[in-house]
Coordinates of C-alpha atoms and ligand atoms in Angstrom, one line a residue:
X1 CA -36.1 3.2 -6.0
X2 CA -36.8 0.1 -7.2
X3 CA -36.8 -2.7 -4.7
X4 CA -36.4 -6.7 -6.3
X5 CA -39.0 -8.9 -3.7
X6 CA -38.9 -12.6 -4.1
X7 CA -41.1 -15.2 -1.8
X8 CA -40.1 -18.5 -1.7
X9 CA -40.7 -20.5 -5.3
X10 CA -40.4 -23.6 -4.4
X11 CA -38.4 -26.1 -7.6
X12 CA -38.5 -23.7 -10.8
X13 CA -39.6 -26.2 -13.5
X14 CA -39.6 -24.3 -16.8
X15 CA -37.3 -23.2 -19.9
X16 CA -35.6 -20.1 -19.3
X17 CA -33.2 -18.3 -22.6
X18 CA -30.4 -16.5 -22.1
X19 CA -28.5 -13.1 -23.6
X20 CA -25.8 -12.8 -24.7
X21 CA -22.8 -11.5 -22.9
X22 CA -21.9 -8.4 -21.2
X23 CA -18.9 -8.6 -20.9
X24 CA -18.0 -10.0 -24.7
X25 CA -20.2 -6.8 -26.2
X26 CA -18.2 -3.5 -23.9
X27 CA -15.5 -4.9 -26.0
X28 CA -16.2 -5.3 -29.2
X29 CA -18.8 -2.1 -29.2
X30 CA -15.7 0.0 -28.1
X31 CA -13.4 -2.2 -30.9
X32 CA -16.2 -0.9 -33.1
X33 CA -13.9 2.4 -32.9
X34 CA -11.4 0.2 -35.2
X35 CA -13.8 0.8 -37.8
X36 CA -14.2 3.6 -40.6
X37 CA -18.7 2.6 -41.5
X38 CA -21.4 0.6 -40.4
X39 CA -21.4 -1.9 -38.0
X40 CA -24.1 -3.7 -37.1
X41 CA -24.1 -6.4 -34.4
X42 CA -26.9 -8.5 -32.4
X43 CA -27.1 -10.7 -29.6
X44 CA -26.6 -7.8 -27.6
X45 CA -28.3 -8.0 -24.4
X46 CA -30.4 -3.9 -23.6
X47 CA -28.2 -3.4 -20.0
X48 CA -27.0 -0.2 -18.4
X49 CA -24.1 -0.8 -18.7
X50 CA -24.7 -1.3 -22.8
X51 CA -26.8 2.0 -22.8
X52 CA -24.0 3.9 -20.7
X53 CA -21.9 2.1 -23.7
X54 CA -23.3 3.4 -26.0
X55 CA -24.2 6.6 -24.4
X56 CA -19.9 7.0 -25.1
X57 CA -19.8 6.5 -28.4
X58 CA -22.2 9.3 -29.5
X59 CA -20.7 11.3 -27.6
X60 CA -17.2 10.2 -29.8
X61 CA -19.4 11.0 -32.7
X62 CA -21.3 7.6 -33.4
X63 CA -24.5 7.0 -35.2
X64 CA -26.3 4.1 -33.2
X65 CA -29.5 2.2 -34.6
X66 CA -31.2 0.7 -31.9
X67 CA -33.0 -2.1 -33.1
X68 CA -34.1 -5.3 -29.3
X69 CA -31.0 -6.9 -29.7
X70 CA -29.6 -5.8 -32.2
X71 CA -27.2 -2.6 -32.7
X72 CA -25.9 -1.1 -36.1
X73 CA -23.7 2.0 -35.2
X74 CA -22.2 4.2 -38.0
X75 CA -18.3 5.0 -36.9
X76 CA -17.5 7.0 -40.4
X77 CA -16.6 9.9 -38.5
X78 CA -14.6 9.6 -34.9
X79 CA -14.8 13.6 -33.3
X80 CA -13.3 12.9 -30.3
X81 CA -11.3 11.4 -27.9
X82 CA -11.7 12.5 -24.3
X83 CA -14.0 10.2 -22.8
X84 CA -16.7 11.7 -20.8
X85 CA -16.6 11.1 -16.2
X86 CA -20.1 10.7 -15.3
X87 CA -21.0 7.5 -18.3
X88 CA -17.2 6.2 -17.1
X89 CA -16.6 5.8 -14.2
X90 CA -19.9 3.9 -14.0
X91 CA -18.2 0.9 -15.5
X92 CA -15.7 -0.7 -15.2
X93 CA -15.6 -1.7 -19.2
X94 CA -14.9 1.7 -20.6
X95 CA -11.3 1.0 -20.0
X96 CA -11.9 -1.2 -22.9
X97 CA -11.9 2.5 -24.6
X98 CA -8.7 3.4 -23.8
X99 CA -6.5 1.3 -27.0
X100 CA -8.9 1.6 -29.7
X101 CA -8.9 6.0 -29.4
X102 CA -5.8 5.9 -28.9
X103 CA -4.8 3.8 -32.2
X104 CA -7.8 6.2 -34.4
X105 CA -7.1 9.0 -33.0
X106 CA -3.3 9.4 -32.4
X107 CA -4.8 10.1 -28.2
X108 CA -7.0 9.2 -26.0
X109 CA -8.7 11.3 -22.9
X110 CA -9.4 8.0 -20.4
X111 CA -11.0 9.3 -17.4
X112 CA -9.5 7.0 -14.5
X113 CA -11.5 3.6 -14.0
X114 CA -10.7 4.4 -9.9
X115 CA -12.0 2.4 -6.8
X116 CA -13.9 -1.1 -6.6
X117 CA -16.5 -2.9 -4.3
X118 CA -14.9 -5.6 -4.5
X119 CA -11.2 -5.2 -5.2
X120 CA -8.7 -1.7 -6.0
X121 CA -8.7 -3.0 -9.9
X122 CA -5.8 -1.3 -11.2
X123 CA -4.8 -0.2 -15.2
X124 CA -1.3 -0.7 -14.9
X125 CA -1.7 -4.0 -16.6
X126 CA -2.9 -2.3 -19.5
X127 CA -0.9 0.4 -19.1
X128 CA 2.7 -0.8 -19.3
X129 CA 1.4 -3.2 -22.5
X130 CA 0.4 0.1 -24.2
X131 CA 4.1 1.7 -22.9
X132 CA 5.7 -1.1 -24.6
X133 CA 3.8 -0.6 -28.0
X134 CA 5.4 2.7 -28.1
X135 CA 2.8 4.6 -26.0
X136 CA 2.8 8.1 -24.1
X137 CA 1.2 8.3 -20.9
X138 CA 0.2 10.8 -18.7
X139 CA -2.2 10.8 -15.8
X140 CA -3.5 14.0 -14.4
X141 CA -6.8 15.0 -12.8
X142 CA -8.5 11.8 -12.9
X143 CA -7.8 11.4 -16.0
X144 CA -5.0 9.5 -17.9
X145 CA -3.3 10.4 -21.4
X146 CA -2.2 8.5 -24.0
X147 CA -0.6 9.3 -28.0
X148 CA 1.7 8.2 -30.1
X149 CA 1.7 8.4 -33.4
X150 CA 1.0 4.8 -35.1
X151 CA 1.3 2.0 -31.9
X152 CA 4.5 -0.3 -32.7
X153 CA 4.1 -3.5 -32.5
X154 CA 5.4 -5.2 -29.8
X155 CA 6.4 -8.2 -27.3
X156 CA 3.7 -8.2 -23.9
X157 CA 4.2 -10.4 -20.7
X158 CA 1.4 -10.1 -19.0
X159 CA 2.0 -11.0 -15.1
X160 CA -1.4 -12.1 -14.7
X161 CA -4.1 -12.2 -17.5
X162 CA -5.9 -9.8 -17.3
X163 CA -9.4 -10.0 -19.6
X164 CA -8.8 -6.8 -20.2
X165 CA -5.1 -6.1 -20.7
X166 CA -5.9 -9.2 -23.2
X167 CA -9.1 -7.0 -24.8
X168 CA -6.9 -3.5 -24.4
X169 CA -4.1 -4.4 -26.2
X170 CA -5.2 -7.5 -28.3
X171 CA -6.6 -4.0 -29.4
X172 CA -4.3 -1.6 -29.6
X173 CA -2.9 -4.5 -32.2
X174 CA -4.9 -4.5 -35.1
X175 CA -3.9 -1.5 -36.5
X176 CA -0.5 -1.1 -35.6
X177 CA 3.0 -1.8 -37.1
X178 CA 4.5 -5.0 -37.3
X179 CA 3.2 -8.1 -34.7
X180 CA 2.8 -8.0 -31.5
X181 CA 2.3 -11.1 -28.9
X182 CA 0.6 -11.4 -25.8
X183 CA 2.2 -13.9 -23.5
X184 CA -0.1 -15.2 -20.2
X185 CA -3.1 -14.2 -22.1
X186 CA -6.1 -14.9 -20.7
X187 CA -7.8 -17.1 -22.5
X188 CA -12.0 -15.9 -21.6
X189 CA -14.6 -17.0 -23.9
X190 CA -14.3 -13.0 -24.8
X191 CA -11.0 -13.3 -25.7
X192 CA -12.1 -15.2 -28.0
X193 CA -15.1 -13.6 -29.3
X194 CA -13.2 -9.9 -29.9
X195 CA -10.5 -11.6 -31.6
X196 CA -13.2 -13.3 -33.8
X197 CA -14.8 -10.4 -34.5
X198 CA -12.0 -8.9 -35.1
X199 CA -10.2 -11.3 -37.2
X200 CA -14.4 -11.3 -39.7
X201 CA -13.2 -7.8 -40.6
X202 CA -9.8 -8.3 -41.8
X203 CA -7.5 -8.7 -38.1
X204 CA -5.4 -11.0 -37.9
X205 CA -5.4 -12.2 -34.9
X206 CA -4.4 -16.1 -34.1
X207 CA -3.7 -18.1 -30.5
X208 CA -6.8 -16.1 -28.7
X209 CA -8.3 -19.2 -26.4
X210 CA -4.6 -19.7 -25.8
X211 CA -1.5 -18.1 -23.4
X212 CA -0.4 -16.7 -26.2
X213 CA -1.6 -13.9 -28.4
X214 CA -0.7 -12.9 -31.4
X215 CA -1.0 -9.5 -34.1
X216 CA -0.4 -8.6 -37.1
X217 CA -0.7 -5.1 -37.5
X218 CA -3.1 -4.2 -40.3
X219 CA -3.3 -1.1 -42.5
X220 CA -7.3 -1.2 -41.8
X221 CA -10.2 -2.7 -40.9
X222 CA -13.9 -3.6 -42.8
X223 CA -17.1 -3.4 -41.3
X224 CA -19.0 -6.2 -41.5
X225 CA -22.0 -8.1 -39.1
X226 CA -21.5 -9.6 -36.6
X227 CA -23.2 -11.4 -33.8
X228 CA -22.0 -11.2 -30.3
X229 CA -22.0 -14.9 -28.0
X230 CA -24.2 -15.3 -25.0
X231 CA -23.7 -15.7 -21.4
X232 CA -22.3 -17.9 -19.4
X233 CA -22.6 -16.3 -16.5
X234 CA -26.2 -14.9 -17.4
X235 CA -26.6 -19.0 -18.5
X236 CA -24.6 -20.5 -15.2
X237 CA -26.9 -18.1 -12.1
X238 CA -29.9 -19.5 -14.0
X239 CA -28.6 -23.3 -12.8
X240 CA -28.0 -22.0 -10.0
X241 CA -31.3 -20.9 -9.8
X242 CA -32.4 -24.3 -11.5
X243 CA -30.5 -25.8 -8.4
X244 CA -30.9 -24.5 -5.8
X245 CA -34.2 -25.0 -5.9
X246 CA -34.0 -28.4 -6.1
X247 CA -35.6 -27.7 -9.9
X248 CA -34.7 -28.5 -13.1
X249 CA -34.8 -27.0 -16.7
X250 CA -33.4 -26.1 -20.3
X251 CA -31.1 -23.2 -20.5
X252 CA -30.4 -22.1 -24.2
X253 CA -29.2 -19.6 -25.9
X254 CA -25.9 -21.0 -24.6
X255 CA -22.0 -22.7 -25.6
X256 CA -21.5 -25.5 -23.4
X257 CA -18.0 -25.0 -23.7
X258 CA -17.9 -21.8 -22.2
X259 CA -19.4 -23.4 -18.6
X260 CA -18.0 -26.7 -17.9
X261 CA -15.6 -25.6 -14.7
X262 CA -19.4 -24.6 -13.1
X263 CA -21.1 -27.8 -15.2
X264 CA -18.1 -29.8 -13.1
X265 CA -19.2 -28.4 -9.9
X266 CA -22.8 -28.1 -10.3
X267 CA -22.1 -32.2 -11.7
X268 CA -20.1 -33.1 -8.3
X269 CA -22.3 -31.8 -6.3
X270 CA -25.0 -33.9 -7.6
X271 CA -26.3 -32.2 -10.1
X272 CA -28.0 -34.0 -13.6
X273 CA -26.1 -32.1 -16.0
X274 CA -27.1 -32.8 -20.5
X275 CA -25.7 -30.8 -23.1
X276 CA -26.6 -29.9 -26.3
X277 CA -25.3 -28.2 -29.0
X278 CA -27.0 -24.7 -27.6
X279 CA -28.8 -25.4 -24.5
X280 CA -28.0 -27.0 -21.8
X281 CA -30.5 -29.3 -19.3
X282 CA -30.1 -29.5 -15.7
X283 CA -31.8 -31.8 -13.3
X284 CA -31.2 -30.4 -9.8
X285 CA -33.7 -32.4 -8.0
X286 CA -31.4 -34.8 -6.1
X287 CA -30.0 -33.0 -2.3
X288 CA -27.1 -31.2 -3.5
X289 CA -23.6 -31.7 -1.4
X290 CA -20.5 -29.1 -0.8
X291 CA -18.3 -28.5 -3.2
X292 CA -14.6 -27.5 -2.2
X293 CA -14.3 -24.0 -5.2
X294 CA -11.2 -22.1 -6.2
X295 CA -11.3 -19.4 -8.5
X296 CA -9.1 -18.4 -11.8
X297 CA -8.4 -17.3 -14.8
X298 CA -10.3 -19.7 -17.7
X299 CA -10.9 -22.3 -18.0
X300 CA -10.7 -22.4 -14.1
X301 CA -14.0 -21.8 -12.1
X302 CA -15.1 -18.0 -12.7
X303 CA -14.6 -14.8 -9.8
X304 CA -18.2 -13.7 -11.7
X305 CA -19.6 -17.4 -10.0
X306 CA -18.2 -17.1 -6.7
X307 CA -21.3 -15.3 -5.0
X308 CA -23.7 -17.5 -6.3
X309 CA -21.9 -20.6 -4.5
X310 CA -21.9 -19.4 -1.8
X311 CA -26.1 -18.9 -2.3
X312 CA -25.6 -22.1 -3.6
X313 CA -23.1 -24.4 -0.6
X314 CA -26.1 -22.6 2.1
X315 CA -28.6 -25.4 0.6
X316 CA -25.7 -27.9 -0.1
X317 CA -25.3 -30.8 3.1
X318 CA -21.5 -30.0 4.2
X319 CA -19.2 -27.9 4.3
X320 CA -18.3 -24.8 1.9
X321 CA -15.3 -23.7 1.0
X322 CA -14.8 -20.5 -1.7
X323 CA -11.3 -19.9 -2.6
X324 CA -11.8 -16.3 -4.0
X325 CA -7.3 -15.6 -6.2
X326 CA -8.9 -13.0 -9.0
X327 CA -10.4 -10.5 -6.9
X328 CA -9.1 -9.5 -3.0
X329 CA -12.9 -8.5 -1.9
X330 CA -15.4 -9.8 -4.1
X331 CA -17.0 -12.1 -0.1
X332 CA -20.2 -8.0 0.2
X333 CA -22.5 -11.0 -0.5
X334 CA -21.9 -12.8 2.0
X335 CA -22.7 -10.4 5.7
X336 CA -26.0 -10.1 3.9
X337 CA -26.3 -14.0 3.4
X338 CA -25.6 -14.5 7.4
X339 CA -28.8 -12.3 7.6
X340 CA -30.7 -14.5 5.6
X341 CA -29.8 -17.2 8.4
X342 CA -27.3 -18.3 6.3
X343 CA -23.7 -20.3 8.4
X344 CA -20.7 -18.2 6.4
X345 CA -16.5 -17.2 7.8
X346 CA -14.5 -15.2 5.8
X347 CA -10.8 -16.4 6.1
X348 CA -8.3 -14.1 4.1
X349 CA -10.3 -15.3 0.3
X350 CA -11.6 -17.7 1.1
X351 CA -15.2 -18.8 3.1
X352 CA -16.5 -21.2 5.3
X353 CA -20.2 -22.1 4.0
X354 CA -21.9 -25.0 7.3
X355 CA -24.8 -26.6 4.9
X356 CA -27.3 -26.9 4.7
X357 CA -29.4 -23.9 6.7
X358 CA -33.0 -23.4 6.6
X359 CA -32.2 -19.5 5.6
X360 CA -35.4 -16.6 6.4
X361 CA -36.9 -13.9 3.9
X362 CA -35.2 -10.4 4.8
X363 CA -34.5 -7.1 3.4
X364 CA -31.2 -7.0 1.9
X365 CA -28.7 -4.9 -0.1
X366 CA -26.7 -5.7 -3.7
X367 CA -23.0 -3.9 -3.1
X368 CA -22.1 -5.1 -6.2
X369 CA -23.5 -7.0 -9.8
X370 CA -23.1 -11.5 -8.7
X371 CA -23.8 -10.4 -5.5
X372 CA -27.2 -9.5 -5.6
X373 CA -27.9 -12.3 -8.4
X374 CA -26.8 -14.4 -5.6
X375 CA -29.6 -12.7 -2.8
X376 CA -32.2 -13.2 -6.1
X377 CA -30.8 -17.2 -5.7
X378 CA -30.8 -17.4 -1.6
X379 CA -34.8 -15.0 -1.9
X380 CA -35.8 -18.3 -3.9
X381 CA -35.6 -21.1 -1.4
X382 CA -35.2 -18.8 1.4
X383 CA -39.0 -18.8 3.7
X384 CA -41.3 -16.4 3.0
X385 CA -40.3 -12.9 1.8
X386 CA -36.4 -11.7 1.0
X387 CA -37.3 -7.7 -0.7
X388 CA -33.2 -6.9 -1.9
X389 CA -31.7 -2.8 -2.3
X390 CA -29.2 -1.7 -4.3
X391 CA -30.8 -3.3 -7.8
X392 CA -28.8 -1.2 -10.1
X393 CA -26.1 -2.9 -9.3
X394 CA -28.4 -6.1 -10.6
X395 CA -29.5 -4.4 -13.8
X396 CA -25.8 -4.0 -15.2
X397 CA -25.4 -7.7 -15.9
X398 CA -29.2 -9.4 -16.3
X399 CA -31.5 -8.1 -18.8
X400 CA -35.2 -9.4 -17.5
X401 CA -34.3 -10.7 -13.4
X402 CA -37.0 -11.4 -13.0
X403 CA -39.6 -11.9 -16.5
X404 CA -37.0 -14.7 -17.0
X405 CA -37.0 -16.6 -13.7
X406 CA -41.4 -15.6 -13.3
X407 CA -41.9 -18.0 -16.0
X408 CA -39.5 -20.8 -14.9
X409 CA -41.6 -20.4 -11.7
X410 CA -40.3 -18.4 -9.0
X411 CA -42.2 -15.4 -7.6
X412 CA -40.4 -12.0 -7.8
X413 CA -40.8 -9.1 -9.7
X414 CA -39.4 -5.8 -9.1
X415 CA -41.5 -2.7 -6.6
Ligands
UD1_501 C1 -13.1 -8.5 -16.8 C2 -15.6 -9.0 -16.5 C3 -15.0 -9.4 -14.9 C4 -14.4 -10.5 -15.0 C5 -13.3 -10.7 -14.7 C6 -12.6 -10.9 -14.2 C7 -15.6 -7.3 -17.8 C8 -15.8 -5.6 -18.0 N1 -15.2 -8.2 -16.9 O1 -13.1 -7.9 -15.6 O2 -16.6 -9.0 -14.7 O3 -15.0 -10.6 -13.4 O4 -12.4 -9.8 -16.4 O5 -12.9 -12.7 -14.5 O6 -15.3 -8.4 -18.9 N2 -5.9 -6.2 -12.1 C9 -4.3 -6.0 -12.5 N3 -3.7 -4.4 -13.2 C10 -4.4 -4.7 -14.5 C11 -5.9 -5.4 -14.7 C12 -5.9 -5.7 -13.7 O7 -3.3 -6.6 -11.3 O8 -3.7 -3.6 -14.9 C13 -6.2 -7.2 -11.4 C14 -7.4 -7.4 -10.9 O9 -6.5 -5.7 -10.1 C15 -7.9 -8.2 -10.9 C16 -7.0 -9.5 -11.4 O10 -5.8 -8.2 -12.1 O11 -7.2 -8.2 -9.5 C17 -8.3 -10.0 -13.1 O12 -8.5 -8.4 -13.5 P1 -9.8 -8.4 -14.9 O13 -8.7 -10.4 -15.5 O14 -8.1 -7.5 -16.1 O15 -10.5 -8.6 -14.9 P2 -11.5 -6.7 -15.9 O16 -11.0 -7.1 -16.6 O17 -11.5 -5.4 -15.3

């Protein structure tokens, strides 16, 4: 089984380049189902979640070719409406196939996403939205069956600004009859990217990036070329890697506007960050002090950066507090960090982190994607060697993580 071996690496110094955003690529790849023709996408990261999405699209009739970060999806014909259990069960983003399949085929049989280590992750908001747009919904045997003639625009208020539900409803409204309004919509940059992509193909979506999104349904879309945004969570992880090792570096292919909450927290902790047009410079050579963090939907501090900041806070002076408000069970990395010498207490949805602590390398396990990244960060500054199991979780979301960190001086490799 593959492991990541990471040794104390001293201060990281160098330049790293971010890949395209996984969380933009997944809905945009799924949205290619809406278009009768060839869509050419670039800045697509090579990750296992993306491979699984492409596998499912191929099974539905798409002809796919890949060349480095470019993916060409030919959806002249969509043959199926049933999504297979095996690849669907490997990533939660697979439920994003529901709206485009329903819209194009008039029916969709979607394998239920099931539980997830970081929380229960229900799909009720997606289903309430589909029902409001006129879909009939049936559950059974591990599948959700959706059907409709043509979806009809409606007003949908989301009880929580769910990223996935907002994306599914944008895709559902795109070819629906009339106007769809999503209230209390998620505002994440990936939502804006999906809407920009669809608008470039002729959709009529406005308000993306705000909490009210309006979609005026159109009859069809025209295939285009589109380059997706870069991965803000990967960028935030690299910023944390420089910070945890008191290093300094440049992070390229990043939109600093997408990282405002992360930049603000790192600055508060003592790092100096300079924002350029498509890059960030971080200087974390001074010692860091602890901070209080509450994860929130965008533009709040991202839950996808919570685990990495747990590691970072172990090296910072003082008591750090992190409140996780988005997912109910996203502290799986804490036990592993404590095995490495951290002093972290969990109290309900909060973790209290005493620092600075001398971490020591140990055998640890990644139980989820971002928790795995947190262990890599801890390994960079821990004494001796850290051996990380559960690498498949990390490979779901980080393209060439070891190579990229290695280029900034990290002693890290896959074994
Ligand atoms: C997306 C991201 C994930 C990120 C998360 C929050 C992708 C592929 N994944 O996940 O990396 O951590 O946003 O920023 O883009 N909820 C419900 N009912 C629903 C849907 C969601 O109760 O029908 C709850 C969830 O259980 C969770 C919260 O809403 O507690 C946020 O989930 P959501 O924003 O939907 O996350 P995802 O889209 O699954």
